[in-house]
Amino acid sequence: MLLCRTGKRGINFNIPFFPLTTAEAANLPPLTEAQKNKLRHLSVVTLAAKIKCIPYSVLLEQLQLKNVRQLEDLVIEAVYADVLRGSLDQRNQRLEVDYSIGRDIRREELSTITRTLQEWCQGCEVVLSGIEEQVSRANQHKEQQLALKQQIESEVANLKKTIKVTTAAAAAATSQDPEQHLTELREPAPGTNQRQASKKTSKAKGLRGSTKIWSKSN
C-alpha cells in the first residue's frame, strides 16, 4: 500500500478511483496537487486493468481534468514514472495501454482472483495430462520398434546358422571342406568350359558340311 504523509495523517493511495467521494474526502486532509496527480495516476492504472484502449472522454471525466492538454501531460508524467507504458492516439482520442503496474488487492477482488487461479490450475492439469499421454504413446512405439528389431536380428541369426549347418552337412557327405564345397558350388567344375567350346565347334563343322552337301546336290 502506497502512502503519502501529510502531517500526522497518512493518505491511502489504494483508493479505487479519483475523484474522491464525500466520505473519503472527509477522512482526509486537503490534498496537494501532487497528491491529486498521484491518485489520478493510480486511477488510470485501475482503468487500464479493465480497458486497454481508454477514450479521452472517460479519462477527462474520471480524473476531473479540464482539457486534453492536461490529460496528455498527466499521462506522459505517468509514463516517465514507469506507472504505465503505452501511447497517446491523438487522432482517435484515446490512450492505448501496453503495460501498467499492479494495484493493491481489495477484499471484493479475492473471489475473482481465486476463481482465476483455479481455472489456471485446471488448465495446467489438462496440459500435463496431454503431455503424459503423448509420452506414454512414444514409449509404447519405442518398445514396439525394439521388439521388432530383436525379432529381425533373431531371424537373421537363425538363417545364418541354418545355412552353416546345411553347408557343413553337404561337405561332410562329399568328404570335403565346407568352404571348399561352397567355392565349388559358386564356380563351374574344371573342363566344363572346354566341353561347351567343343560342342560349339562340332555344331559349326556340321553346319559347314551340310552346306557343302546342299551345294553339290544343286
Coordinates of N, CA and C in Angstrom, one line a residue:
M1 N 0.8 -1.2 0.0 CA 0.0 0.0 0.0 C 0.9 1.2 0.0
L2 N 0.6 2.1 -1.0 CA 1.4 3.4 -1.1 C 0.8 4.4 -0.2
L3 N 1.7 5.1 0.6 CA 1.2 6.2 1.5 C 1.9 7.5 1.2
C4 N 1.2 8.5 1.3 CA 1.8 9.9 1.2 C 1.5 10.6 2.5
R5 N 2.6 10.9 3.2 CA 2.4 11.5 4.6 C 2.1 13.0 4.5
T6 N 1.1 13.4 5.2 CA 0.8 14.8 5.3 C 0.5 15.1 6.8
G7 N 1.5 15.7 7.5 CA 1.4 15.9 8.9 C 1.4 14.6 9.6
K8 N 0.4 14.4 10.5 CA 0.3 13.2 11.3 C -0.6 12.1 10.7
R9 N -1.2 12.5 9.6 CA -2.1 11.5 9.0 C -1.6 11.1 7.7
G10 N -1.9 9.9 7.3 CA -1.5 9.3 6.0 C -2.6 9.2 5.0
I11 N -2.3 9.4 3.7 CA -3.3 9.3 2.7 C -3.1 7.9 2.0
N12 N -4.2 7.1 2.0 CA -4.1 5.8 1.4 C -4.3 5.9 -0.1
F13 N -3.3 5.6 -0.9 CA -3.4 5.6 -2.3 C -4.0 4.4 -2.9
N14 N -4.6 3.6 -2.1 CA -5.3 2.4 -2.6 C -6.8 2.7 -2.9
I15 N -7.1 4.0 -3.0 CA -8.5 4.4 -3.2 C -8.9 4.0 -4.7
P16 N -10.0 3.4 -4.9 CA -10.4 2.9 -6.2 C -10.3 3.9 -7.3
F17 N -10.9 5.0 -7.2 CA -11.0 6.0 -8.3 C -10.8 7.4 -7.8
F18 N -10.3 8.2 -8.7 CA -10.4 9.7 -8.5 C -11.6 10.1 -9.3
P19 N -12.4 11.1 -8.9 CA -12.3 11.9 -7.7 C -12.8 11.2 -6.4
L20 N -12.4 11.7 -5.3 CA -12.8 11.2 -4.0 C -14.3 11.4 -3.7
T21 N -14.9 10.4 -3.1 CA -16.3 10.6 -2.6 C -16.3 11.6 -1.4
T22 N -17.5 12.0 -1.1 CA -17.6 12.9 0.0 C -17.1 12.3 1.3
A23 N -17.4 11.0 1.5 CA -17.0 10.3 2.8 C -15.5 10.2 2.8
E24 N -14.9 9.8 1.6 CA -13.4 9.7 1.6 C -12.7 11.0 1.8
A25 N -13.3 12.1 1.2 CA -12.7 13.4 1.3 C -12.8 13.9 2.8
A26 N -13.8 13.5 3.5 CA -14.0 13.9 4.9 C -13.0 13.3 5.8
N27 N -12.5 12.1 5.4 CA -11.5 11.4 6.2 C -10.0 11.8 5.9
L28 N -9.8 12.7 5.0 CA -8.5 13.1 4.6 C -8.3 14.6 4.7
P29 N -7.0 14.9 4.9 CA -6.7 16.3 4.9 C -6.8 16.9 3.5
P30 N -6.7 18.2 3.3 CA -6.7 18.7 2.0 C -5.5 18.2 1.2
L31 N -5.8 17.8 -0.1 CA -4.7 17.2 -0.9 C -4.0 18.3 -1.7
T32 N -2.7 18.1 -1.8 CA -2.0 19.0 -2.7 C -2.1 18.5 -4.2
E33 N -1.7 19.3 -5.1 CA -1.8 19.0 -6.5 C -1.0 17.7 -6.8
A34 N 0.2 17.6 -6.2 CA 1.0 16.4 -6.5 C 0.3 15.1 -6.0
Q35 N -0.4 15.2 -4.8 CA -1.1 14.1 -4.3 C -2.3 13.7 -5.2
K36 N -3.0 14.8 -5.7 CA -4.1 14.5 -6.6 C -3.6 13.8 -7.9
N37 N -2.5 14.3 -8.4 CA -1.9 13.6 -9.6 C -1.5 12.2 -9.3
K38 N -1.0 11.9 -8.1 CA -0.7 10.5 -7.7 C -2.0 9.7 -7.8
L39 N -3.0 10.2 -7.2 CA -4.3 9.5 -7.3 C -4.8 9.3 -8.7
R40 N -4.6 10.3 -9.5 CA -5.0 10.2 -10.9 C -4.2 9.2 -11.6
H41 N -2.9 9.1 -11.4 CA -2.1 8.0 -12.0 C -2.7 6.6 -11.6
L42 N -3.0 6.4 -10.3 CA -3.5 5.1 -9.9 C -4.9 4.9 -10.5
S43 N -5.6 5.9 -10.7 CA -6.9 5.7 -11.3 C -6.8 5.3 -12.7
V44 N -5.8 5.8 -13.4 CA -5.6 5.4 -14.8 C -5.2 3.9 -14.8
V45 N -4.3 3.5 -13.8 CA -3.9 2.1 -13.7 C -5.1 1.2 -13.5
T46 N -6.1 1.6 -12.6 CA -7.3 0.9 -12.4 C -8.1 0.7 -13.6
L47 N -8.2 1.8 -14.4 CA -9.0 1.7 -15.7 C -8.2 0.8 -16.7
A48 N -6.9 0.9 -16.7 CA -6.1 0.1 -17.7 C -6.2 -1.4 -17.4
A49 N -6.5 -1.8 -16.1 CA -6.7 -3.2 -15.8 C -8.0 -3.7 -16.5
K50 N -8.9 -2.9 -16.8 CA -10.2 -3.3 -17.4 C -10.2 -3.0 -18.9
I51 N -9.6 -1.9 -19.3 CA -9.7 -1.4 -20.7 C -8.3 -1.1 -21.2
K52 N -7.9 -1.6 -22.3 CA -6.6 -1.3 -22.8 C -6.6 -0.1 -23.7
C53 N -7.7 0.2 -24.3 CA -7.8 1.5 -25.1 C -8.9 2.4 -24.4
I54 N -8.4 3.4 -23.7 CA -9.3 4.2 -22.8 C -9.6 5.5 -23.6
P55 N -10.8 5.8 -23.9 CA -11.1 7.1 -24.5 C -10.7 8.3 -23.7
Y56 N -10.4 9.4 -24.3 CA -10.1 10.6 -23.6 C -11.3 11.1 -22.8
S57 N -12.5 10.9 -23.3 CA -13.7 11.4 -22.6 C -13.8 10.7 -21.3
V58 N -13.5 9.4 -21.2 CA -13.6 8.7 -20.0 C -12.5 9.2 -19.0
L59 N -11.3 9.4 -19.5 CA -10.3 9.9 -18.6 C -10.5 11.3 -18.1
L60 N -11.0 12.1 -19.0 CA -11.3 13.5 -18.5 C -12.4 13.5 -17.4
E61 N -13.4 12.7 -17.6 CA -14.5 12.6 -16.6 C -14.0 12.0 -15.3
Q62 N -13.2 10.9 -15.3 CA -12.8 10.2 -14.1 C -11.7 11.0 -13.4
L63 N -10.9 11.7 -14.1 CA -9.7 12.4 -13.5 C -10.0 13.9 -13.2
Q64 N -11.2 14.3 -13.6 CA -11.6 15.7 -13.4 C -10.6 16.7 -13.9
L65 N -10.3 16.5 -15.2 CA -9.3 17.4 -15.8 C -10.1 18.3 -16.8
K66 N -9.6 19.5 -17.0 CA -10.3 20.5 -17.8 C -10.2 20.3 -19.3
N67 N -9.0 19.9 -19.8 CA -8.8 19.8 -21.2 C -7.8 18.6 -21.5
V68 N -7.7 18.4 -22.9 CA -6.9 17.3 -23.3 C -5.4 17.5 -23.0
R69 N -5.0 18.8 -23.1 CA -3.6 19.1 -22.8 C -3.2 18.6 -21.4
Q70 N -4.0 18.9 -20.4 CA -3.7 18.5 -19.1 C -3.7 16.9 -19.0
L71 N -4.6 16.3 -19.7 CA -4.7 14.8 -19.7 C -3.4 14.2 -20.3
E72 N -3.0 14.8 -21.4 CA -1.8 14.2 -22.0 C -0.5 14.5 -21.2
D73 N -0.4 15.6 -20.6 CA 0.7 15.9 -19.7 C 0.7 14.9 -18.5
L74 N -0.5 14.6 -18.0 CA -0.6 13.7 -16.9 C -0.1 12.3 -17.3
V75 N -0.6 11.8 -18.5 CA -0.2 10.5 -19.0 C 1.3 10.4 -19.2
I76 N 1.9 11.5 -19.8 CA 3.3 11.5 -20.1 C 4.1 11.4 -18.7
E77 N 3.6 12.1 -17.7 CA 4.2 12.1 -16.4 C 4.1 10.7 -15.8
A78 N 3.0 10.0 -16.0 CA 2.9 8.6 -15.5 C 3.8 7.6 -16.3
V79 N 4.0 7.9 -17.6 CA 4.9 7.0 -18.3 C 6.3 7.2 -17.8
Y80 N 6.7 8.4 -17.6 CA 8.1 8.7 -17.1 C 8.3 8.1 -15.7
A81 N 7.2 8.1 -14.9 CA 7.3 7.5 -13.6 C 7.2 6.0 -13.6
D82 N 7.1 5.4 -14.8 CA 7.0 3.9 -15.0 C 5.8 3.4 -14.4
V83 N 4.8 4.2 -14.3 CA 3.5 3.7 -13.8 C 2.8 2.9 -14.9
L84 N 2.9 3.3 -16.1 CA 2.3 2.6 -17.2 C 3.1 2.8 -18.5
R85 N 2.9 2.0 -19.5 CA 3.5 2.1 -20.8 C 2.5 2.1 -21.8
G86 N 2.6 2.9 -22.8 CA 1.6 3.0 -23.8 C 1.8 4.1 -24.8
S87 N 0.8 4.5 -25.5 CA 0.9 5.6 -26.5 C -0.4 6.3 -26.5
L88 N -0.3 7.6 -26.9 CA -1.5 8.5 -27.0 C -1.9 8.6 -28.5
D89 N -3.1 8.1 -28.7 CA -3.6 8.2 -30.1 C -4.4 9.5 -30.2
Q90 N -3.8 10.5 -30.7 CA -4.5 11.8 -30.8 C -5.6 11.8 -31.8
R91 N -5.4 11.1 -32.9 CA -6.4 11.0 -34.0 C -7.7 10.4 -33.5
N92 N -7.6 9.3 -32.8 CA -8.8 8.6 -32.3 C -9.1 9.0 -30.9
Q93 N -8.4 9.9 -30.3 CA -8.7 10.5 -28.9 C -8.8 9.4 -27.9
R94 N -7.7 8.6 -27.7 CA -7.7 7.5 -26.8 C -6.3 7.2 -26.3
L95 N -6.2 6.6 -25.1 CA -4.9 6.1 -24.6 C -4.8 4.6 -24.8
E96 N -3.8 4.1 -25.5 CA -3.6 2.7 -25.7 C -2.5 2.2 -24.7
V97 N -2.9 1.4 -23.8 CA -2.0 0.9 -22.7 C -1.4 -0.4 -23.0
D98 N -0.1 -0.5 -23.0 CA 0.6 -1.8 -23.2 C 0.9 -2.5 -21.8
Y99 N 1.2 -1.7 -20.8 CA 1.6 -2.3 -19.5 C 1.2 -1.3 -18.4
S100 N 0.9 -1.8 -17.3 CA 0.6 -0.9 -16.1 C 1.0 -1.7 -14.8
I101 N 1.4 -0.9 -13.8 CA 1.7 -1.6 -12.6 C 0.5 -2.2 -11.9
G102 N 0.7 -3.1 -11.0 CA -0.4 -3.7 -10.2 C -0.8 -2.8 -9.0
R103 N -2.0 -2.9 -8.7 CA -2.5 -2.2 -7.5 C -2.8 -3.2 -6.4
D104 N -2.9 -2.6 -5.2 CA -3.2 -3.5 -4.0 C -4.5 -4.1 -4.2
I105 N -4.6 -5.4 -3.7 CA -5.8 -6.2 -3.9 C -6.9 -5.8 -2.8
R106 N -8.1 -5.6 -3.3 CA -9.2 -5.3 -2.4 C -9.9 -6.6 -2.0
R107 N -10.6 -6.6 -0.9 CA -11.3 -7.8 -0.5 C -12.3 -8.3 -1.5
E108 N -13.0 -7.4 -2.1 CA -14.0 -7.9 -3.1 C -13.4 -8.5 -4.4
E109 N -12.1 -8.4 -4.5 CA -11.4 -8.9 -5.7 C -10.9 -10.3 -5.4
L110 N -10.9 -10.8 -4.1 CA -10.3 -12.0 -3.8 C -11.0 -13.2 -4.4
S111 N -12.4 -13.2 -4.5 CA -13.1 -14.3 -5.1 C -12.8 -14.4 -6.6
T112 N -12.6 -13.3 -7.3 CA -12.3 -13.3 -8.7 C -10.9 -13.9 -8.9
I113 N -9.9 -13.4 -8.1 CA -8.6 -13.9 -8.2 C -8.5 -15.4 -7.9
T114 N -9.3 -15.9 -6.9 CA -9.3 -17.3 -6.6 C -9.9 -18.1 -7.7
R115 N -10.9 -17.6 -8.3 CA -11.5 -18.3 -9.4 C -10.6 -18.4 -10.6
T116 N -9.9 -17.3 -10.9 CA -8.9 -17.3 -12.0 C -7.8 -18.3 -11.8
L117 N -7.3 -18.3 -10.5 CA -6.2 -19.2 -10.2 C -6.7 -20.7 -10.3
Q118 N -7.9 -21.0 -9.9 CA -8.4 -22.3 -10.0 C -8.6 -22.7 -11.5
E119 N -9.0 -21.8 -12.3 CA -9.1 -22.1 -13.8 C -7.8 -22.4 -14.4
W120 N -6.8 -21.6 -13.9 CA -5.4 -21.8 -14.4 C -4.9 -23.1 -14.0
C121 N -5.1 -23.5 -12.8 CA -4.7 -24.8 -12.3 C -5.3 -26.0 -13.1
Q122 N -6.6 -25.8 -13.4 CA -7.3 -26.8 -14.1 C -6.7 -26.9 -15.6
G123 N -6.4 -25.8 -16.1 CA -5.8 -25.8 -17.5 C -4.4 -26.5 -17.4
C124 N -3.7 -26.2 -16.4 CA -2.3 -26.9 -16.3 C -2.5 -28.4 -16.1
E125 N -3.5 -28.8 -15.4 CA -3.7 -30.3 -15.2 C -4.1 -30.9 -16.6
V126 N -4.9 -30.2 -17.4 CA -5.2 -30.7 -18.7 C -4.0 -30.9 -19.6
V127 N -3.2 -29.8 -19.5 CA -2.0 -29.8 -20.4 C -1.0 -31.0 -19.9
L128 N -0.8 -31.1 -18.6 CA 0.0 -32.2 -18.1 C -0.5 -33.6 -18.4
S129 N -1.8 -33.7 -18.4 CA -2.4 -35.0 -18.8 C -2.1 -35.3 -20.2
G130 N -2.3 -34.3 -21.1 CA -2.0 -34.5 -22.5 C -0.5 -34.8 -22.7
I131 N 0.4 -34.2 -22.0 CA 1.8 -34.5 -22.2 C 2.1 -35.9 -21.7
E132 N 1.5 -36.3 -20.6 CA 1.8 -37.7 -20.1 C 1.2 -38.7 -21.1
E133 N 0.1 -38.4 -21.7 CA -0.4 -39.4 -22.7 C 0.5 -39.5 -24.0
Q134 N 1.0 -38.3 -24.4 CA 2.0 -38.3 -25.5 C 3.2 -39.1 -25.2
V135 N 3.7 -38.9 -24.0 CA 4.9 -39.6 -23.5 C 4.7 -41.2 -23.5
S136 N 3.5 -41.5 -23.0 CA 3.2 -43.0 -22.9 C 3.1 -43.6 -24.3
R137 N 2.5 -42.8 -25.3 CA 2.5 -43.3 -26.7 C 3.9 -43.5 -27.3
A138 N 4.7 -42.5 -27.0 CA 6.1 -42.5 -27.5 C 6.8 -43.7 -26.9
N139 N 6.6 -44.0 -25.7 CA 7.3 -45.2 -25.0 C 6.8 -46.5 -25.6
Q140 N 5.5 -46.6 -25.9 CA 5.0 -47.8 -26.5 C 5.5 -48.0 -27.9
H141 N 5.6 -46.9 -28.6 CA 6.1 -47.1 -30.0 C 7.6 -47.5 -30.0
K142 N 8.4 -46.9 -29.0 CA 9.8 -47.3 -28.9 C 9.9 -48.8 -28.5
E143 N 9.1 -49.3 -27.6 CA 9.1 -50.7 -27.2 C 8.8 -51.6 -28.4
Q144 N 7.8 -51.2 -29.2 CA 7.4 -52.0 -30.4 C 8.6 -52.1 -31.4
Q145 N 9.2 -50.9 -31.6 CA 10.3 -50.9 -32.5 C 11.5 -51.7 -32.1
L146 N 11.8 -51.7 -30.7 CA 12.9 -52.5 -30.2 C 12.5 -54.0 -30.3
A147 N 11.3 -54.4 -30.1 CA 10.9 -55.8 -30.2 C 11.0 -56.2 -31.6
L148 N 10.6 -55.4 -32.6 CA 10.7 -55.7 -34.0 C 12.2 -55.9 -34.4
K149 N 13.0 -55.0 -33.9 CA 14.5 -55.1 -34.2 C 15.1 -56.4 -33.7
Q150 N 14.7 -56.8 -32.5 CA 15.2 -58.0 -31.9 C 14.7 -59.2 -32.6
Q151 N 13.5 -59.2 -33.1 CA 12.9 -60.3 -33.9 C 13.6 -60.5 -35.2
I152 N 13.9 -59.4 -35.9 CA 14.6 -59.4 -37.2 C 16.0 -60.0 -36.9
E153 N 16.7 -59.5 -35.9 CA 18.1 -59.9 -35.6 C 18.1 -61.4 -35.3
S154 N 17.1 -61.9 -34.6 CA 17.0 -63.3 -34.2 C 16.8 -64.2 -35.5
E155 N 15.9 -63.7 -36.4 CA 15.6 -64.4 -37.6 C 16.9 -64.5 -38.5
V156 N 17.6 -63.4 -38.6 CA 18.9 -63.4 -39.4 C 19.9 -64.3 -38.8
A157 N 20.0 -64.3 -37.5 CA 20.9 -65.3 -36.8 C 20.6 -66.7 -37.1
N158 N 19.3 -67.0 -37.0 CA 18.8 -68.4 -37.3 C 19.1 -68.8 -38.7
L159 N 18.9 -67.9 -39.7 CA 19.2 -68.2 -41.1 C 20.7 -68.5 -41.3
K160 N 21.5 -67.7 -40.6 CA 22.9 -67.9 -40.8 C 23.3 -69.3 -40.2
K161 N 22.7 -69.7 -39.1 CA 23.0 -71.0 -38.5 C 22.5 -72.1 -39.4
T162 N 21.3 -71.9 -40.0 CA 20.8 -72.9 -40.9 C 21.7 -73.1 -42.1
I163 N 22.1 -72.0 -42.7 CA 23.0 -72.1 -43.9 C 24.3 -72.8 -43.5
K164 N 24.8 -72.4 -42.4 CA 26.1 -73.0 -42.0 C 26.0 -74.5 -41.7
V165 N 24.9 -75.0 -41.1 CA 24.7 -76.4 -40.8 C 24.5 -77.1 -42.1
T166 N 23.7 -76.6 -43.1 CA 23.4 -77.2 -44.3 C 24.7 -77.4 -45.1
T167 N 25.5 -76.3 -45.1 CA 26.8 -76.4 -45.9 C 27.7 -77.4 -45.3
A168 N 27.8 -77.5 -44.0 CA 28.6 -78.5 -43.3 C 28.2 -79.9 -43.6
A169 N 26.8 -80.1 -43.6 CA 26.3 -81.4 -43.9 C 26.6 -81.9 -45.3
A170 N 26.5 -80.9 -46.3 CA 26.8 -81.3 -47.7 C 28.3 -81.6 -47.8
A171 N 29.1 -80.8 -47.2 CA 30.5 -81.0 -47.3 C 31.0 -82.3 -46.6
A172 N 30.3 -82.7 -45.6 CA 30.6 -84.0 -44.9 C 30.2 -85.1 -45.8
A173 N 29.1 -85.0 -46.5 CA 28.7 -86.1 -47.4 C 29.6 -86.3 -48.5
T174 N 30.3 -85.3 -49.0 CA 31.3 -85.4 -50.1 C 32.7 -85.5 -49.6
S175 N 32.9 -85.5 -48.2 CA 34.2 -85.5 -47.6 C 35.0 -84.4 -48.0
Q176 N 34.5 -83.2 -48.1 CA 35.2 -82.0 -48.5 C 35.1 -81.0 -47.4
D177 N 36.0 -80.1 -47.5 CA 36.0 -78.9 -46.5 C 34.7 -78.1 -46.8
P178 N 34.0 -77.6 -45.9 CA 32.8 -76.8 -46.1 C 33.0 -75.6 -47.0
E179 N 34.1 -74.9 -46.7 CA 34.4 -73.7 -47.5 C 34.7 -74.0 -48.9
Q180 N 35.5 -75.1 -49.1 CA 35.8 -75.6 -50.5 C 34.5 -76.0 -51.2
H181 N 33.6 -76.6 -50.5 CA 32.4 -77.0 -51.1 C 31.6 -75.8 -51.6
L182 N 31.5 -74.8 -50.8 CA 30.8 -73.6 -51.2 C 31.5 -73.0 -52.4
T183 N 32.8 -73.0 -52.4 CA 33.5 -72.5 -53.6 C 33.2 -73.2 -54.9
E184 N 33.1 -74.5 -54.8 CA 32.8 -75.3 -55.9 C 31.3 -75.1 -56.4
L185 N 30.4 -74.8 -55.4 CA 29.1 -74.5 -55.8 C 29.0 -73.2 -56.6
R186 N 29.8 -72.3 -56.2 CA 29.8 -71.0 -56.8 C 30.4 -71.0 -58.2
E187 N 31.6 -71.8 -58.4 CA 32.3 -71.8 -59.6 C 32.0 -73.0 -60.4
P188 N 32.1 -73.0 -61.7 CA 31.8 -74.2 -62.5 C 33.0 -75.2 -62.4
A189 N 32.7 -76.5 -62.6 CA 33.8 -77.5 -62.5 C 34.8 -77.4 -63.6
P190 N 36.0 -77.8 -63.4 CA 37.1 -77.7 -64.5 C 36.7 -78.6 -65.7
G191 N 36.9 -78.1 -66.9 CA 36.6 -78.8 -68.1 C 35.2 -78.5 -68.6
T192 N 34.4 -77.9 -67.8 CA 33.0 -77.6 -68.3 C 33.1 -76.6 -69.5
N193 N 33.9 -75.6 -69.3 CA 34.0 -74.6 -70.4 C 34.6 -75.2 -71.7
Q194 N 35.6 -76.2 -71.5 CA 36.2 -76.8 -72.7 C 35.1 -77.7 -73.4
R195 N 34.3 -78.4 -72.6 CA 33.3 -79.3 -73.3 C 32.3 -78.4 -74.0
Q196 N 31.9 -77.3 -73.4 CA 30.9 -76.4 -74.1 C 31.5 -75.8 -75.4
A197 N 32.9 -75.5 -75.3 CA 33.5 -75.0 -76.5 C 33.6 -76.0 -77.6
S198 N 33.9 -77.3 -77.3 CA 34.0 -78.4 -78.3 C 32.6 -78.6 -78.9
K199 N 31.6 -78.5 -78.1 CA 30.2 -78.7 -78.6 C 29.9 -77.7 -79.6
K200 N 30.3 -76.4 -79.3 CA 30.0 -75.3 -80.3 C 30.8 -75.5 -81.6
T201 N 32.1 -76.0 -81.5 CA 32.9 -76.3 -82.7 C 32.3 -77.4 -83.6
S202 N 31.9 -78.4 -82.9 CA 31.3 -79.6 -83.7 C 30.0 -79.1 -84.4
K203 N 29.2 -78.3 -83.7 CA 28.0 -77.8 -84.3 C 28.3 -77.0 -85.6
A204 N 29.4 -76.2 -85.4 CA 29.8 -75.3 -86.6 C 30.2 -76.2 -87.7
K205 N 31.1 -77.2 -87.5 CA 31.5 -78.1 -88.6 C 30.3 -78.8 -89.2
G206 N 29.4 -79.3 -88.4 CA 28.2 -79.9 -89.0 C 27.5 -79.0 -90.0
L207 N 27.4 -77.7 -89.6 CA 26.7 -76.8 -90.4 C 27.4 -76.5 -91.7
R208 N 28.8 -76.4 -91.6 CA 29.5 -76.2 -92.9 C 29.4 -77.5 -93.8
G209 N 29.4 -78.7 -93.2 CA 29.3 -79.9 -94.0 C 28.0 -80.0 -94.7
S210 N 26.9 -79.6 -94.0 CA 25.6 -79.7 -94.6 C 25.5 -78.6 -95.7
T211 N 26.2 -77.6 -95.6 CA 26.2 -76.6 -96.7 C 26.9 -77.1 -97.9
K212 N 28.0 -77.8 -97.8 CA 28.7 -78.4 -99.0 C 27.8 -79.4 -99.6
I213 N 27.1 -80.3 -98.9 CA 26.2 -81.3 -99.5 C 25.1 -80.6 -100.3
W214 N 24.6 -79.6 -99.7 CA 23.5 -78.9 -100.4 C 24.0 -78.3 -101.7
S215 N 25.2 -77.7 -101.7 CA 25.8 -77.1 -102.9 C 25.9 -78.2 -104.0
K216 N 26.5 -79.4 -103.7 CA 26.7 -80.4 -104.6 C 25.4 -80.9 -105.2
S217 N 24.5 -81.1 -104.4 CA 23.2 -81.6 -104.9 C 22.6 -80.6 -105.9
N218 N 22.8 -79.3 -105.7 CA 22.3 -78.3 -106.6 C 23.1 -78.4 -107.9

